[in-house]
Amino acid sequence: QVQLVESGGGLVQPGGSLRLSCAASGSIFGINGMAWYRQAPGKERELVARISSDRSTNYADSVKGRFTISRDNAKNTVYLQMNSLKPEDTAVYYCAANILTSHYYAMDYWGKGTLVTVSS
C-alpha cells in the first residue's frame, strides 16, 4: 500500500506565500517523477509543476517565477513553494508521483488534495 498525503494548504492574502508538502509512505522501492496539480471550482485539473528523479523541473506558464517545486528523496517528499499568490491560484492542490513498488513495477499515485484559498 502506498499513500500520498498533502499538507500546508490554507487561507492566504493576495501577495502572500504558502509551502505545500506531500509525503509518500508505504511499500516504496523508489520514486520517479513527482508533480503538483490543481483544480479550481468549475475547471479541469491542470498541471502546476513537476520534478523528475534527476530534479529537472517544468512549470505551467501561469506560475513560472512564482512557484518552486523541490523534492527530498530521503523523506519521499515533494514540496511546492508558492510566492506572490493571486486569487486565481485558489484551488485544491493535488500531488502525484510515479512510484516503484518493486524493481519492475511502477504506477501513478495521487493524494487527496489540500485547499489553497487566496483572498483578502
PDB file of C-alpha atoms in Angstrom:
ATOM      1  CA  GLN A   1       0.000   0.000   0.000  1.00  0.00           C
ATOM      2  CA  VAL A   2       1.257   3.444  -0.940  1.00  0.00           C
ATOM      3  CA  GLN A   3      -0.193   6.723   0.289  1.00  0.00           C
ATOM      4  CA  LEU A   4       0.459  10.346  -0.609  1.00  0.00           C
ATOM      5  CA  VAL A   5      -0.564  12.897   1.994  1.00  0.00           C
ATOM      6  CA  GLU A   6      -0.541  16.634   1.279  1.00  0.00           C
ATOM      7  CA  SER A   7      -0.302  19.378   3.879  1.00  0.00           C
ATOM      8  CA  GLY A   8       0.230  23.120   4.068  1.00  0.00           C
ATOM      9  CA  GLY A   9      -2.881  24.482   2.417  1.00  0.00           C
ATOM     10  CA  GLY A  10      -4.956  27.271   3.882  1.00  0.00           C
ATOM     11  CA  LEU A  11      -6.164  30.823   3.516  1.00  0.00           C
ATOM     12  CA  VAL A  12      -3.662  33.472   2.459  1.00  0.00           C
ATOM     13  CA  GLN A  13      -3.944  37.082   1.293  1.00  0.00           C
ATOM     14  CA  PRO A  14      -3.001  38.094  -2.239  1.00  0.00           C
ATOM     15  CA  GLY A  15       0.752  38.541  -2.465  1.00  0.00           C
ATOM     16  CA  GLY A  16       1.360  36.070   0.332  1.00  0.00           C
ATOM     17  CA  SER A  17       3.179  32.737   0.382  1.00  0.00           C
ATOM     18  CA  LEU A  18       2.457  29.134   1.252  1.00  0.00           C
ATOM     19  CA  ARG A  19       4.510  25.966   1.199  1.00  0.00           C
ATOM     20  CA  LEU A  20       2.814  22.708   0.362  1.00  0.00           C
ATOM     21  CA  SER A  21       4.275  19.344   1.288  1.00  0.00           C
ATOM     22  CA  CYS A  22       3.419  15.867   0.085  1.00  0.00           C
ATOM     23  CA  ALA A  23       4.854  12.797   1.772  1.00  0.00           C
ATOM     24  CA  ALA A  24       4.747   9.340   0.261  1.00  0.00           C
ATOM     25  CA  SER A  25       4.640   6.308   2.534  1.00  0.00           C
ATOM     26  CA  GLY A  26       4.179   2.572   2.287  1.00  0.00           C
ATOM     27  CA  SER A  27       5.876  -0.094   0.205  1.00  0.00           C
ATOM     28  CA  ILE A  28       8.146   2.169  -1.824  1.00  0.00           C
ATOM     29  CA  PHE A  29      11.074   0.800  -3.778  1.00  0.00           C
ATOM     30  CA  GLY A  30      11.748   4.135  -5.471  1.00  0.00           C
ATOM     31  CA  ILE A  31      10.081   7.267  -6.829  1.00  0.00           C
ATOM     32  CA  ASN A  32      10.366   8.552 -10.368  1.00  0.00           C
ATOM     33  CA  GLY A  33       8.636  11.830 -11.261  1.00  0.00           C
ATOM     34  CA  MET A  34       6.623  13.834  -8.777  1.00  0.00           C
ATOM     35  CA  ALA A  35       4.194  16.624  -9.558  1.00  0.00           C
ATOM     36  CA  TRP A  36       1.636  19.092  -8.305  1.00  0.00           C
ATOM     37  CA  TYR A  37      -1.712  19.594  -9.994  1.00  0.00           C
ATOM     38  CA  ARG A  38      -4.585  21.891  -9.103  1.00  0.00           C
ATOM     39  CA  GLN A  39      -8.274  22.084  -9.771  1.00  0.00           C
ATOM     40  CA  ALA A  40     -10.202  25.301  -9.359  1.00  0.00           C
ATOM     41  CA  PRO A  41     -14.001  25.318  -8.955  1.00  0.00           C
ATOM     42  CA  GLY A  42     -15.683  24.628 -12.277  1.00  0.00           C
ATOM     43  CA  LYS A  43     -12.393  23.976 -14.055  1.00  0.00           C
ATOM     44  CA  GLU A  44     -10.433  20.942 -15.126  1.00  0.00           C
ATOM     45  CA  ARG A  45      -7.434  19.691 -13.216  1.00  0.00           C
ATOM     46  CA  GLU A  46      -4.212  21.200 -14.550  1.00  0.00           C
ATOM     47  CA  LEU A  47      -0.512  20.537 -14.117  1.00  0.00           C
ATOM     48  CA  VAL A  48       1.222  23.151 -11.972  1.00  0.00           C
ATOM     49  CA  ALA A  49       4.763  21.804 -11.751  1.00  0.00           C
ATOM     50  CA  ARG A  50       6.688  18.565 -11.971  1.00  0.00           C
ATOM     51  CA  ILE A  51      10.115  17.348 -10.986  1.00  0.00           C
ATOM     52  CA  SER A  52      11.881  14.318 -12.327  1.00  0.00           C
ATOM     53  CA  SER A  53      14.153  11.913 -10.488  1.00  0.00           C
ATOM     54  CA  ASP A  54      17.163  13.944 -11.672  1.00  0.00           C
ATOM     55  CA  ARG A  55      15.495  17.103 -10.321  1.00  0.00           C
ATOM     56  CA  SER A  56      14.762  18.670 -13.695  1.00  0.00           C
ATOM     57  CA  THR A  57      11.611  20.773 -13.437  1.00  0.00           C
ATOM     58  CA  ASN A  58       8.738  22.071 -15.554  1.00  0.00           C
ATOM     59  CA  TYR A  59       6.162  24.708 -14.674  1.00  0.00           C
ATOM     60  CA  ALA A  60       2.861  25.926 -16.022  1.00  0.00           C
ATOM     61  CA  ASP A  61       3.275  29.353 -17.600  1.00  0.00           C
ATOM     62  CA  SER A  62       0.848  30.821 -15.074  1.00  0.00           C
ATOM     63  CA  VAL A  63       3.145  30.031 -12.127  1.00  0.00           C
ATOM     64  CA  LYS A  64       6.624  30.463 -13.613  1.00  0.00           C
ATOM     65  CA  GLY A  65       8.745  32.757 -11.485  1.00  0.00           C
ATOM     66  CA  ARG A  66       6.360  32.487  -8.524  1.00  0.00           C
ATOM     67  CA  PHE A  67       6.261  28.768  -7.619  1.00  0.00           C
ATOM     68  CA  THR A  68       9.149  26.408  -6.965  1.00  0.00           C
ATOM     69  CA  ILE A  69       8.936  22.631  -6.824  1.00  0.00           C
ATOM     70  CA  SER A  70      11.539  20.596  -4.967  1.00  0.00           C
ATOM     71  CA  ARG A  71      11.933  17.136  -3.511  1.00  0.00           C
ATOM     72  CA  ASP A  72      13.674  15.378  -0.643  1.00  0.00           C
ATOM     73  CA  ASN A  73      14.342  11.814  -1.729  1.00  0.00           C
ATOM     74  CA  ALA A  74      15.413  10.728   1.752  1.00  0.00           C
ATOM     75  CA  LYS A  75      11.973  11.730   3.044  1.00  0.00           C
ATOM     76  CA  ASN A  76       9.987  10.669  -0.054  1.00  0.00           C
ATOM     77  CA  THR A  77       8.560  14.181  -0.033  1.00  0.00           C
ATOM     78  CA  VAL A  78       7.820  16.793  -2.674  1.00  0.00           C
ATOM     79  CA  TYR A  79       7.306  20.472  -1.899  1.00  0.00           C
ATOM     80  CA  LEU A  80       5.689  23.401  -3.649  1.00  0.00           C
ATOM     81  CA  GLN A  81       6.790  26.849  -2.522  1.00  0.00           C
ATOM     82  CA  MET A  82       4.191  29.356  -3.682  1.00  0.00           C
ATOM     83  CA  ASN A  83       5.021  33.064  -3.591  1.00  0.00           C
ATOM     84  CA  SER A  84       3.205  36.165  -4.819  1.00  0.00           C
ATOM     85  CA  LEU A  85      -0.075  34.297  -4.656  1.00  0.00           C
ATOM     86  CA  LYS A  86      -3.023  35.574  -6.662  1.00  0.00           C
ATOM     87  CA  PRO A  87      -6.757  34.961  -6.249  1.00  0.00           C
ATOM     88  CA  GLU A  88      -6.657  32.867  -9.416  1.00  0.00           C
ATOM     89  CA  ASP A  89      -4.325  30.432  -7.640  1.00  0.00           C
ATOM     90  CA  THR A  90      -7.264  29.393  -5.473  1.00  0.00           C
ATOM     91  CA  ALA A  91      -7.789  25.668  -5.996  1.00  0.00           C
ATOM     92  CA  VAL A  92      -7.456  22.232  -4.499  1.00  0.00           C
ATOM     93  CA  TYR A  93      -3.838  21.205  -4.955  1.00  0.00           C
ATOM     94  CA  TYR A  94      -3.021  17.546  -5.533  1.00  0.00           C
ATOM     95  CA  CYS A  95       0.313  15.826  -5.539  1.00  0.00           C
ATOM     96  CA  ALA A  96       1.060  12.884  -7.788  1.00  0.00           C
ATOM     97  CA  ALA A  97       4.004  10.538  -8.047  1.00  0.00           C
ATOM     98  CA  ASN A  98       5.137   7.647 -10.168  1.00  0.00           C
ATOM     99  CA  ILE A  99       6.222   5.115  -7.584  1.00  0.00           C
ATOM    100  CA  LEU A 100       8.103   1.867  -7.926  1.00  0.00           C
ATOM    101  CA  THR A 101       6.763  -0.783  -5.569  1.00  0.00           C
ATOM    102  CA  SER A 102       9.300  -3.288  -6.849  1.00  0.00           C
ATOM    103  CA  HIS A 103      12.293  -3.256  -9.206  1.00  0.00           C
ATOM    104  CA  TYR A 104       9.982  -3.829 -12.178  1.00  0.00           C
ATOM    105  CA  TYR A 105       6.616  -2.302 -11.331  1.00  0.00           C
ATOM    106  CA  ALA A 106       5.625   1.359 -11.126  1.00  0.00           C
ATOM    107  CA  MET A 107       2.331   3.167 -11.128  1.00  0.00           C
ATOM    108  CA  ASP A 108       0.909   6.618 -10.541  1.00  0.00           C
ATOM    109  CA  TYR A 109      -0.437   7.557  -7.128  1.00  0.00           C
ATOM    110  CA  TRP A 110      -2.430  10.612  -6.095  1.00  0.00           C
ATOM    111  CA  GLY A 111      -3.017  12.419  -2.862  1.00  0.00           C
ATOM    112  CA  LYS A 112      -6.459  13.543  -1.717  1.00  0.00           C
ATOM    113  CA  GLY A 113      -5.684  17.231  -2.107  1.00  0.00           C
ATOM    114  CA  THR A 114      -5.257  20.308   0.028  1.00  0.00           C
ATOM    115  CA  LEU A 115      -7.255  23.512  -0.409  1.00  0.00           C
ATOM    116  CA  VAL A 116      -5.481  26.789  -1.085  1.00  0.00           C
ATOM    117  CA  THR A 117      -7.607  29.915  -0.898  1.00  0.00           C
ATOM    118  CA  VAL A 118      -6.158  33.284  -1.876  1.00  0.00           C
ATOM    119  CA  SER A 119      -8.425  36.071  -0.733  1.00  0.00           C
ATOM    120  CA  SER A 120      -8.389  39.330   1.164  1.00  0.00           C
TER     121      SER A 120
END
